[in-house]
Coordinates of C-alpha atoms and ligand atoms in Angstrom, one line a residue:
X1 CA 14.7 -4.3 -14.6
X2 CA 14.5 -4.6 -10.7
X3 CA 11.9 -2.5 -8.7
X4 CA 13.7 -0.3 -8.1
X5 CA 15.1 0.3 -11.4
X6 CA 11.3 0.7 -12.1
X7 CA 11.0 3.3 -9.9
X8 CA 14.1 5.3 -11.2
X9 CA 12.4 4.9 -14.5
X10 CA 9.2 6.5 -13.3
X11 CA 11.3 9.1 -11.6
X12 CA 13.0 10.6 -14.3
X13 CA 10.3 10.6 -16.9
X14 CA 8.4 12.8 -14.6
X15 CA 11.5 14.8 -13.3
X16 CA 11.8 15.5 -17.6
X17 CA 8.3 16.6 -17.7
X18 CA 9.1 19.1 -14.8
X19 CA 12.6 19.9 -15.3
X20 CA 14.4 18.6 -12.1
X21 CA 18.2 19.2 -12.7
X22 CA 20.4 16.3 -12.6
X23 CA 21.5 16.7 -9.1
X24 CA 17.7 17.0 -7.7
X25 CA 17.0 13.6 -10.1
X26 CA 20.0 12.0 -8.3
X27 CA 19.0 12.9 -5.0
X28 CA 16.1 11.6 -5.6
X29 CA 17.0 8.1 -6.9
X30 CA 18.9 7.0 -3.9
X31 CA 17.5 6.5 -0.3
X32 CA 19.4 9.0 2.6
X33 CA 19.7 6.2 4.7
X34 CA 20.0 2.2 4.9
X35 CA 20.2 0.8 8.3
X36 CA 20.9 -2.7 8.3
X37 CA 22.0 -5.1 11.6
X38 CA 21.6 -8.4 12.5
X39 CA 19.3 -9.9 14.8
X40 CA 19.5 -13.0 17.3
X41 CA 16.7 -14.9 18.5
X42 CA 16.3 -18.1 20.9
X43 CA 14.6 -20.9 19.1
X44 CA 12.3 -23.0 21.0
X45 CA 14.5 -25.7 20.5
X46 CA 17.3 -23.9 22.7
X47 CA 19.0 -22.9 18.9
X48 CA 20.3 -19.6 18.4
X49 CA 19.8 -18.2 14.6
X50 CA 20.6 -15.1 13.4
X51 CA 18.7 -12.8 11.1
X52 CA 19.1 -9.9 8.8
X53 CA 16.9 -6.8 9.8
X54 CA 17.1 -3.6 7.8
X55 CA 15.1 -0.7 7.6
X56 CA 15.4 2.1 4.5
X57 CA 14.8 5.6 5.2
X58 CA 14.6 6.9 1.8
X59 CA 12.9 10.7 2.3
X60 CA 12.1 12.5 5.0
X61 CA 11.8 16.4 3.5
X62 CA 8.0 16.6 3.7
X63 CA 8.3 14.9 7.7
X64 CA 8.9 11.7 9.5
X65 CA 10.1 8.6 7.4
X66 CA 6.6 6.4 7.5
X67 CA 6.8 2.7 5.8
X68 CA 5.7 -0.6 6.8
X69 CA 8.2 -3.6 8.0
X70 CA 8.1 -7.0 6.3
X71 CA 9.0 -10.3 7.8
X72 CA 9.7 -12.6 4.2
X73 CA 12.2 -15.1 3.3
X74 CA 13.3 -13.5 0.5
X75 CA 12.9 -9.7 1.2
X76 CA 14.6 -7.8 -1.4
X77 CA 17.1 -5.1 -1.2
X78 CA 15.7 -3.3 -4.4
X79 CA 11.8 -4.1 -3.8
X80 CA 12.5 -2.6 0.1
X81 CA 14.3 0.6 -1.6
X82 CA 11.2 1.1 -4.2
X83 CA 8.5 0.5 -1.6
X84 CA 10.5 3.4 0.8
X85 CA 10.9 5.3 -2.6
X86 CA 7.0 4.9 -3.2
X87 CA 5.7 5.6 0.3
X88 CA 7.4 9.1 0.0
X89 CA 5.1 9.6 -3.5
X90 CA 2.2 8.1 -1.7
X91 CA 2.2 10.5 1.6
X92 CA 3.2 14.0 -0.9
X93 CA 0.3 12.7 -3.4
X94 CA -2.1 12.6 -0.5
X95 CA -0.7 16.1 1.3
X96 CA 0.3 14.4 4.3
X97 CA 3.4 15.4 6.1
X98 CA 5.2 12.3 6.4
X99 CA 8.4 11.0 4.3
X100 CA 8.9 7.3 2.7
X101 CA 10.6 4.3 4.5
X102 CA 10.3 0.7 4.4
X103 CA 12.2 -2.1 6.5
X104 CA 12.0 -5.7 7.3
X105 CA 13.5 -9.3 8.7
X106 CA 14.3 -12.0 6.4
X107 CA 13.3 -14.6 8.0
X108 CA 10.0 -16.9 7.2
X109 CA 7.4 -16.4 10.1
X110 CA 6.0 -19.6 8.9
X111 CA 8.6 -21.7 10.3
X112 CA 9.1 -19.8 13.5
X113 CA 6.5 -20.2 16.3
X114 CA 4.5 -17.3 17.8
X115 CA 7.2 -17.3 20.5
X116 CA 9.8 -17.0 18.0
X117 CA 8.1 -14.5 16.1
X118 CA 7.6 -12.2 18.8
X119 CA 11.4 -12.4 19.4
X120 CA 11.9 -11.4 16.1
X121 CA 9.8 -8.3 16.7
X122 CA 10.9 -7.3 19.4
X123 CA 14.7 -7.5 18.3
X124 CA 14.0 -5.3 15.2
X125 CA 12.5 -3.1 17.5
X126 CA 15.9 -3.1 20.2
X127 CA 17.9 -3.0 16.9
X128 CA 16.5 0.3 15.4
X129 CA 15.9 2.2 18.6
X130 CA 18.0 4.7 17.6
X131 CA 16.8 5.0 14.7
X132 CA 13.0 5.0 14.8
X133 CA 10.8 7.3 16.6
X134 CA 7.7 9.3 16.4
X135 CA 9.2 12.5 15.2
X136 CA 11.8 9.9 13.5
X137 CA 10.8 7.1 11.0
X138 CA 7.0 5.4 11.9
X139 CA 7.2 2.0 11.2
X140 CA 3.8 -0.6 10.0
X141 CA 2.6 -3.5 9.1
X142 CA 3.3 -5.1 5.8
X143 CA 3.5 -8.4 4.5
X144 CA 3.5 -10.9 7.0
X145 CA 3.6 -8.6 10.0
X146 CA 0.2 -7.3 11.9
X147 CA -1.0 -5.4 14.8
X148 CA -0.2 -8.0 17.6
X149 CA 3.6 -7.9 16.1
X150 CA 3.5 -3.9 16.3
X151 CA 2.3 -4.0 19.4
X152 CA 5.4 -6.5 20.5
X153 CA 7.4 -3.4 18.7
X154 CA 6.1 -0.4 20.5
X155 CA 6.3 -2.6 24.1
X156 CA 10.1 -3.1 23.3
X157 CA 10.6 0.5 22.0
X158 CA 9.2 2.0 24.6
X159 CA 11.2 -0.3 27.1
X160 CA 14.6 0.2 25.5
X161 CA 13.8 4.0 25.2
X162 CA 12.5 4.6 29.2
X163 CA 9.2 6.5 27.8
X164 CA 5.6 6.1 26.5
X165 CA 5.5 7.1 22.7
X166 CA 2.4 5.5 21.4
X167 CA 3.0 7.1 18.0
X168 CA 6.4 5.4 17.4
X169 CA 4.6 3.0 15.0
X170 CA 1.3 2.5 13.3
X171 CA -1.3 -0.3 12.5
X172 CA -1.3 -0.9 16.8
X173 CA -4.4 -3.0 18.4
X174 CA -7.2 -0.4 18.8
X175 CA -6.6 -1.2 23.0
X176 CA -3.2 0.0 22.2
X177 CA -3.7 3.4 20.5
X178 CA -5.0 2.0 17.0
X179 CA -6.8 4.1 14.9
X180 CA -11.0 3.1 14.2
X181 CA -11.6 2.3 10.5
X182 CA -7.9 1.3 9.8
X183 CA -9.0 -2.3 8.4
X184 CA -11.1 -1.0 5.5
X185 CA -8.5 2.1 5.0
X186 CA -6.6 1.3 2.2
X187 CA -10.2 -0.2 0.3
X188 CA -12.4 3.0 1.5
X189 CA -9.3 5.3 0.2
X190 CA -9.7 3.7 -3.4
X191 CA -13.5 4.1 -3.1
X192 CA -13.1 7.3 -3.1
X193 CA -11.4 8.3 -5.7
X194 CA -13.1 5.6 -7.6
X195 CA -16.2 7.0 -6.7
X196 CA -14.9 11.0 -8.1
X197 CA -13.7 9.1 -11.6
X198 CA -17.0 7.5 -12.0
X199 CA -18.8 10.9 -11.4
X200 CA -16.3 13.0 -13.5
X201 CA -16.7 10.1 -16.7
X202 CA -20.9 10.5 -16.0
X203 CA -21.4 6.8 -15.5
X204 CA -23.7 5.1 -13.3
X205 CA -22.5 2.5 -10.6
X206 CA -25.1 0.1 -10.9
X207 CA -23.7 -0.2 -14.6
X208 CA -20.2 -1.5 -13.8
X209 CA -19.5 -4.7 -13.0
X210 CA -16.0 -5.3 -11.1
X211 CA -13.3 -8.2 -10.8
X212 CA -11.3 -8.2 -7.7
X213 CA -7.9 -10.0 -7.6
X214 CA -6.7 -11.0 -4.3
X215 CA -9.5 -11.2 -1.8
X216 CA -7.3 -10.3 1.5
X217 CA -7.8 -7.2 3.3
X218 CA -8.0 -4.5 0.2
X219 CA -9.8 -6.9 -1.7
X220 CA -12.3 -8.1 0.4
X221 CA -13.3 -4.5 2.1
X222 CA -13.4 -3.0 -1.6
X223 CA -15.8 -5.5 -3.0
X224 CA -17.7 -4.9 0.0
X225 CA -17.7 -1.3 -0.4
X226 CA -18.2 -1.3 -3.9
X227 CA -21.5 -3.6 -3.2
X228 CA -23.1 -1.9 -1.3
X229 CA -22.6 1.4 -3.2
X230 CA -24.3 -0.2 -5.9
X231 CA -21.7 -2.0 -8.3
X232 CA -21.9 -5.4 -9.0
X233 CA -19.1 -7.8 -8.1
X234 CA -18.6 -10.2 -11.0
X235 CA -15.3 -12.0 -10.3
X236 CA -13.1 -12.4 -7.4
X237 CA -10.0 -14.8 -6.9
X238 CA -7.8 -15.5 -4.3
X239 CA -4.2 -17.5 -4.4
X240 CA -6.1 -20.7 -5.5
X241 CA -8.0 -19.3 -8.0
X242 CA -11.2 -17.0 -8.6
X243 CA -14.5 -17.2 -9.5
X244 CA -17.0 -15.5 -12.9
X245 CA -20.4 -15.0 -12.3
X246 CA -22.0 -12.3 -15.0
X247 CA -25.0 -12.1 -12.8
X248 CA -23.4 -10.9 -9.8
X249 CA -21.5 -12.1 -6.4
X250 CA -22.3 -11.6 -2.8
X251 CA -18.9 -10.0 -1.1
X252 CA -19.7 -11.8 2.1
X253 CA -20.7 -14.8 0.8
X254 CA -17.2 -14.7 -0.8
X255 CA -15.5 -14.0 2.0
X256 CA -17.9 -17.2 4.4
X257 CA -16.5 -19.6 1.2
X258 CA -13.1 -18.2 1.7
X259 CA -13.1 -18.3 5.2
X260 CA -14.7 -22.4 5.6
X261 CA -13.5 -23.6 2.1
X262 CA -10.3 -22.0 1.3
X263 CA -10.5 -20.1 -1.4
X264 CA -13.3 -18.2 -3.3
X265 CA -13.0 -19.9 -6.2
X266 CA -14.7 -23.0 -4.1
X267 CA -18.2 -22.4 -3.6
X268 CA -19.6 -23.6 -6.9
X269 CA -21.3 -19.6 -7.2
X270 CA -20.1 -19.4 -11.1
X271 CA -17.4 -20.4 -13.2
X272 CA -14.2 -21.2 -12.2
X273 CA -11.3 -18.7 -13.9
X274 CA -7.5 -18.6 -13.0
X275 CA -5.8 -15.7 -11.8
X276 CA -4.8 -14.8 -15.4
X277 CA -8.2 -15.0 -16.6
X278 CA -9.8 -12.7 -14.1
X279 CA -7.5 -9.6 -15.5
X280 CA -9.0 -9.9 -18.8
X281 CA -12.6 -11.1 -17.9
X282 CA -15.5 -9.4 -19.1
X283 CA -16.4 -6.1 -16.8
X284 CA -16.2 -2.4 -16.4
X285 CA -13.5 -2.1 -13.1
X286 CA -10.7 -4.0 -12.5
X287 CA -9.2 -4.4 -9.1
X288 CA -5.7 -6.5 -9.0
X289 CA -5.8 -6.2 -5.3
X290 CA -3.1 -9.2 -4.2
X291 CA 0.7 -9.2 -6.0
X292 CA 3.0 -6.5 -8.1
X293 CA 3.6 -7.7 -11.9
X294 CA 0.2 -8.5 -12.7
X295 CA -0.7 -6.5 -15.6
X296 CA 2.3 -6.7 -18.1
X297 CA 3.6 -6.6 -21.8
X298 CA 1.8 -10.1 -22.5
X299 CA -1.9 -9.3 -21.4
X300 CA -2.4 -5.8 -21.0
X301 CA -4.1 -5.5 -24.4
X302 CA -6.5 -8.2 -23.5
X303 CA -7.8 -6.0 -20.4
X304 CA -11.6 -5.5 -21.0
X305 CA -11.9 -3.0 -18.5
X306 CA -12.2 0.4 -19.1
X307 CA -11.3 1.5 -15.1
X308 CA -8.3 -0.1 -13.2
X309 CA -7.8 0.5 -9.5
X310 CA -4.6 -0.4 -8.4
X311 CA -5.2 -1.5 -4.1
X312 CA -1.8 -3.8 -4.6
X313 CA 1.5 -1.6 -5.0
X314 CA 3.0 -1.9 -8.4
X315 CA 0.5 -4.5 -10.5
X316 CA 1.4 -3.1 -13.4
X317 CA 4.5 -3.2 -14.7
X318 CA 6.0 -0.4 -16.5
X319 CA 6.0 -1.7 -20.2
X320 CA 2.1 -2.7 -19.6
X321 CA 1.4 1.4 -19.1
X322 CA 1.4 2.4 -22.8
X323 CA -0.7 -0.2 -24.0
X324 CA -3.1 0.4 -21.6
X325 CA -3.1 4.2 -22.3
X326 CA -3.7 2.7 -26.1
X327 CA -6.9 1.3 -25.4
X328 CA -8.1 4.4 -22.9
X329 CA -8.3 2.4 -20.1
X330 CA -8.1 4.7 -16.8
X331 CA -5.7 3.4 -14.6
X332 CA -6.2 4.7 -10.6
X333 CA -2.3 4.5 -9.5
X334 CA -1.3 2.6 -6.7
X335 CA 0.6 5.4 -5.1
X336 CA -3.0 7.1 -5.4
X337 CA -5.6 4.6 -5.0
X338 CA -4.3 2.6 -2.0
X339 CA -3.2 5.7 0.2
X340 CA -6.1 5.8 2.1
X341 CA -4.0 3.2 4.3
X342 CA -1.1 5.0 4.8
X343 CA -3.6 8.4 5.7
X344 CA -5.4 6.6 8.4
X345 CA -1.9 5.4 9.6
X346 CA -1.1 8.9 9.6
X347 CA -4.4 9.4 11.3
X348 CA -3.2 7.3 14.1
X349 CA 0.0 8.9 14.5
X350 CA -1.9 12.4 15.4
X351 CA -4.6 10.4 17.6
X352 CA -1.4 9.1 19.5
X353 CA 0.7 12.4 20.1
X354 CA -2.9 14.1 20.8
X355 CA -3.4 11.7 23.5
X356 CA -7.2 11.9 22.1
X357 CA -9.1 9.5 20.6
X358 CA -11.9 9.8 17.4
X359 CA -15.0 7.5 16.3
X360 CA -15.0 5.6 13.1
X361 CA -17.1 8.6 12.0
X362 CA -14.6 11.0 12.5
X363 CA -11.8 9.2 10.4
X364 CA -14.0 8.6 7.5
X365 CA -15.2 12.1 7.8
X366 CA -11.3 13.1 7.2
X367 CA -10.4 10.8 5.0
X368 CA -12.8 11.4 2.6
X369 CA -12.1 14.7 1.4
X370 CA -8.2 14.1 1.4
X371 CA -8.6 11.3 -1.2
X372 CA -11.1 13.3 -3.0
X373 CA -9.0 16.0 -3.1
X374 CA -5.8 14.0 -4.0
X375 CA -7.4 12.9 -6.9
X376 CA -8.9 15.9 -8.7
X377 CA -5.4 17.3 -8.2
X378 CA -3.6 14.2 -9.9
X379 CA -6.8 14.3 -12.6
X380 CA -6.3 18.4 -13.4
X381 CA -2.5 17.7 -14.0
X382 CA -3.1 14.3 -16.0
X383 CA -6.0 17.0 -18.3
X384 CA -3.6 19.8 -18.4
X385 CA -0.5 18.4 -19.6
X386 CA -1.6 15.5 -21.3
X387 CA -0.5 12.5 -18.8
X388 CA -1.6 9.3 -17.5
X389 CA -2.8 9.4 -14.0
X390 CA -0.1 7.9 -13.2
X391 CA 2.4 10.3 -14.3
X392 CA 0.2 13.1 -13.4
X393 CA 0.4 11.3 -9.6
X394 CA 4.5 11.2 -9.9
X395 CA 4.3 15.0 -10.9
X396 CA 2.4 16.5 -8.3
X397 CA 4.1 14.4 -5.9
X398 CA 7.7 15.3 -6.9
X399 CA 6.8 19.0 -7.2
X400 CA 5.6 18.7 -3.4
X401 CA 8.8 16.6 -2.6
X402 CA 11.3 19.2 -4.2
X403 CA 9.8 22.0 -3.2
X404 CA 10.5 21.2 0.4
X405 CA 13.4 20.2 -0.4
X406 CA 14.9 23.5 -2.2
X407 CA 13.3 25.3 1.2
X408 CA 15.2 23.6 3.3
X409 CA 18.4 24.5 0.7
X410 CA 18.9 21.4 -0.2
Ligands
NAD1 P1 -3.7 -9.8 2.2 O1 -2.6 -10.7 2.6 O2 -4.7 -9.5 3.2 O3 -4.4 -10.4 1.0 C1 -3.8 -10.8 -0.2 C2 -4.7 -11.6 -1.0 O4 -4.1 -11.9 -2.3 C3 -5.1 -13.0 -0.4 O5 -6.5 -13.2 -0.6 C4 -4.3 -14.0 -1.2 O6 -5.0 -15.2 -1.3 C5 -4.3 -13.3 -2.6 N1 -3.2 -13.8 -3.4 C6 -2.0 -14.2 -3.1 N2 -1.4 -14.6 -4.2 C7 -2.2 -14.5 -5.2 C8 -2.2 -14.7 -6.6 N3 -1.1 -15.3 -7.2 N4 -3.2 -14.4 -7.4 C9 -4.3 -13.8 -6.8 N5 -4.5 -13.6 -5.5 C10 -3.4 -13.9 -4.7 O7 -3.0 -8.5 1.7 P2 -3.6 -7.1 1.6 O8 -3.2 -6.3 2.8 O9 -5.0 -7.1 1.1 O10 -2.6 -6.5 0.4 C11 -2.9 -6.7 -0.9 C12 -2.1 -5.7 -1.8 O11 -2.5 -4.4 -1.4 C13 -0.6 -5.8 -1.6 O12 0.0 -5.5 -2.8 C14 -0.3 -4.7 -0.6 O13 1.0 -4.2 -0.7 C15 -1.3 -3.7 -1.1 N6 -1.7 -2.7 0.0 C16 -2.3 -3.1 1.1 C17 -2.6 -2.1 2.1 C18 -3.3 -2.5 3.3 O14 -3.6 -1.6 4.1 N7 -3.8 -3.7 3.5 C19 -2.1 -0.8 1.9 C20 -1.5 -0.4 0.7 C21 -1.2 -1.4 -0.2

């Protein structure tokens, strides 16, 4: 099964358990739009190479299409069409009034210079002019791509269009209309409604110990987080490996070995695990914070823990669900735990069209009670009907999704 097979899996599971009709379920497992050009850029070398540059526009009933752009050698049709798919689940679990999209270049930024890289940008951006736009589809970062490229985007937009339009895209410079608090978004979103479960099962946070998997930007800020709320960090791992230590890790010493040696798993502060053994280590909250696929058939029923947050889109994969559900084991969904991101992108969006700017305090202040929200919603549904938090996510996300959607007669 491809991703986005996945996803049309997931889909009509939970369109059965609401009763979407056939012709709502097939609306719903095809994107409205696939926009796909190609894109020249000037190598250094004098060279002219061509690139394909797509962007999917898979839902915009609730609002704009919102969805990060990839720059990766082997960017997939099918994983591009789930992530659009999933971003519309993420913004109508969360309540926000955006739509799913997704888009990208294959090409492999790390064989093109900076020079060559901003090309790249700023083609994709002369490319989808027409199609983008902040009442339109709000493009991001995602793999690969960062604010420096999305400021490239916005300066090429807003050149091609003849007009300022700060909001056209998300995940900008702070000098450039970026929102405060965006880098520890997506890892303060999952806090949150990690925090509410914890409360809601009666435990205490300085008895759960956590393993973190991927120590990038979720990673790294949720460990921190988690820290210095009181958990204690146990393992951690990066690309090269991870690291076990029962009596507890320092987040930022992690991150100083990461930084200087190259990987956490480095700085002799425990034992050395693989990637593999950090999912089914010994401790209380897992976080698979790096790649999809992580949890499957093979080692779900090895999981320890009895909490998984899902920061990384799609680690477990579909067949690993039931097993976990065997053994109790709460599992946060991504569409749930990691949209803090996508709400302080969405943040950032209403900064830029007010023209007026808010402190750190002020998007955590917001943020907060959305997630919180979000997830005693999802956890009512999941109690009432007898469903996973995950498909108590899809439901209430779908049932916000259609509902706009038979509105607007569709
Ligand atoms: P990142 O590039 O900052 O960090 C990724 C981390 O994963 C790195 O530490 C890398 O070494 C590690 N990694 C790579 N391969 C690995 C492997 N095989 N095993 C273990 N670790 C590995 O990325 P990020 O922004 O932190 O994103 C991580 C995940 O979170 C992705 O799935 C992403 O889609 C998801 N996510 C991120 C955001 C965000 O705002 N950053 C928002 C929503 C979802």
């Amino acid at each position: 099964m491809n991703s986005f097979e996945r996803y049309v899996k997931t889909l009509k599971e939970a369109a059965k358990k609401i009763g979407l009709d056939d012709a709502m379920i097939a609306k719903l497992s095809e994107p409205n739009n696939i926009i796909e050009k190609t894109i020249d850029i000037n190598k250094d070398d004098g060279s002219v190479v061509s690139f394909e540059a797509y962007r999917v526009q898979f839902n915009n009933a609730r609002g704009p299409y919102k969805g990060g752009i990839r720059f990766h050698p082997e960017a997939d049709i099918h994983d591009v069409k789930a992530l659009a798919a999933l971003m519309a689940i993420k913004c109508a679990v969360v309540g926000i009034p955006l739509g799913g999209g997704k888009g990208g270049v294959k090409c492999n930024p790390k064989e093109l210079s900076e020079k060559e890289i901003e090309q790249v940008a700023r083609s994709w951006a002369r490319a989808m002019a027409n199609d983008i736009g902040v009442d339109q589809d709000i493009p991001a970062p995602d793999v690969y791509t960062n604010p420096q490229i999305m400021a490239y985007m916005l300066d090429e937009y807003e050149k091609t269009v003849g007009r300022s339009e700060p909001g056209m895209i998300t995940g900008k410079p702070i000098a450039l209309g970026g929102s405060q608090g965006r880098d520890a978004a997506t890892a303060q979103g999952g806090v949150y409604v990690l925090q509410s479960l914890v409360k809601k099962l009666g435990k205490n946070p300085s008895d759960l110990r956590v393993a973190v998997q991927g120590y990038g930007n979720a990673g790294y800020h949720a460990a921190r987080l988690l820290h210095a709320a009181g958990y204690k960090i146990v393992a951690a791992s990066d690309s090269k490996g991870g690291v076990y230590n029962p009596e507890g890790l320092d987040p930022e010493v992690l991150s100083q070995t990461k930084k200087e040696q190259g990987s956490v798993s480095q700085g002799n502060l425990g034992d050395t695990i693989s990637n593999e053994d950090l999912l089914t280590c010994e401790c209380d909250i897992l976080i698979p914070a790096a790649l999809d696929n992580q949890l499957r058939e093979d080692n779900a029923s090895n999981v320890k823990a009895s909490i998984i947050l899902e920061l990384a889109n799609g680690p477990t994969a579909p067949e690993a669900d039931p097993i976990l559900r065997e053994k109790n084991i709460h599992v946060l969904p991504d569409v749930l735990a990691n949209a803090g991101g996508v709400t302080v992108s969405y943040f950032e969006w209403v900064q830029n069209r007010q023209q007026f700017y808010w402190t750190q305090e002020d998007v955590l202040s917001k943020l907060q009670p959305i997630m919180e929200k979000s997830f005693e919603a999802v956890f009512e549904t999941s109690q009432n009907k007898s469903l996973t938090l995950r498909e108590a996510a899809f439901i209430t996300a779908l049932s916000r999704i259609v509902e706009v959607m038979q509105l607007r007669g569709l």
